[in-house]
Steps between C-alpha positions, in 0.01 A plus 500: 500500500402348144240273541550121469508292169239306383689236325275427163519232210263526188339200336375563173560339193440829276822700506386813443256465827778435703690778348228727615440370804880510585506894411175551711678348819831659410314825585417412884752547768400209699466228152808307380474286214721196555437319212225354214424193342320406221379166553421267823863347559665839487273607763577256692851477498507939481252446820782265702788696377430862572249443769233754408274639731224518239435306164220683273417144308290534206255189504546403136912401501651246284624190637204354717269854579449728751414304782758245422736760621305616781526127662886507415521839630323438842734183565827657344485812674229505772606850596432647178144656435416422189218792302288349205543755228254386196281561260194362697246640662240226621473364830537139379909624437540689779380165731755303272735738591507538868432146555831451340678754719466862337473725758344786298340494155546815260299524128739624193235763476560615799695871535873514613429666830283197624768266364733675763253554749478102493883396484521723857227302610572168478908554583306627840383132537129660358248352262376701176257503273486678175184746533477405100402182606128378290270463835268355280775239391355199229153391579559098679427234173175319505707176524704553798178495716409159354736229594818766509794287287367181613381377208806589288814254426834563696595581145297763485506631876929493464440728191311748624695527813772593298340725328355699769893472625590727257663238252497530111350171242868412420606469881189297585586282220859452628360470849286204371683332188192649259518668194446869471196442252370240806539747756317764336207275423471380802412894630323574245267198575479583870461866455156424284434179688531719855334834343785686554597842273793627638813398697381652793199286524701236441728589826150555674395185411841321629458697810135436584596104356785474785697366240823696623485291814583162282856395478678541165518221319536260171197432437451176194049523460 
């Protein structure tokens, strides 16, 4: 008896990665590829439509970010398991990610083998963890110990929310009614106002912060 279909979509906005990743599956007896989408609608409406047992979900999609799609993925189709497939490999990520629903979180670096490895895994209702996860992960800012995002504007706290959401200058500025050339001024203050050198640290900061927990919002200040 064949063995049973693991029903896969690919979320990637590169092409060509979701051209290799769709030959890569095509080779296992037990992986079906039922679809890809470039962008976070077309994962969600590929996600309703064909019903996939697993969505590999790059973190960094157009149209609102990774974890926008997670959310809309774990309300859409609750019986899909959704596997992070990115680019990072800190800790501060991989929290982002599974408290937004991934139930397994793969590096790009990773090889093919352990990408498959972790599609059977969590279409058995299993978590998993990339093993080229950074255990070290970014060291925790200075200024998240003292006074976490307390002293910042809702401005500012709504802005890097969204950032550490995965969402680009222009779609903050959207988000908000700002001007692209606002937006980025406003992070480039609060990266050097916070001490932060990377976009990890910034998604450490948010997380250590508990600004995830605040309600999206408009905010005017």
């Amino acid at each position: 008896m064949p063995p049973a279909q693991i029903r896969v979509l690919i979320a990637d906005d590169h092409a060509l990665l979701r051209t290799g990743l769709r030959r890569l599956l095509g080779e296992q007896p037990d992986l079906e590829v039922v679809g890809e989408a470039g962008d976070v609608a077309s994962t969600i409406t590929l996600a309703r439509s064909c019903t996939p047992d697993v969505v590999l979900l790059d973190l960094a999609m157009p149209g609102g970010g990774g974890l926008v799609a997670l959310r809309a993925l774990r309300d859409a189709c609750p019986e899909t398991r959704v596997l992070a497939v990115t680019m990072y490999d800190d800790r501060a990520h991989l929290q982002l990610a599974l408290a937004a629903g991934a139930s397994g979180y793969v590096t790009k670096a990773a090889p093919p083998a352990e990408l498959i490895t972790a599609i059977r895994a969590v279409s058995r209702g299993r978590m998993y963890l990339s093993e080229c996860l950074d255990d070290r992960g970014p060291a925790p800012p200075a200024a998240a110990d003292a006074g976490g995002g307390r002293e910042l504007t809702a401005r500012e706290r709504e802005i890097l929310r969204l950032v550490a959401q995965g969402h680009t200058s222009k779609e903050i500025a959207e988000i908000n009614g700002l001007s692209f050339k606002t937006v980025e001024g406003y992070r480039a203050r609060l990266m050097h106002r916070l001490g932060l050198n990377s976009r990890a640290e910034l998604v450490s900061y948010v997380v250590s912060a508990g600004l995830l927990d605040e309600p999206p919002g408009s905010p005017r200040d």
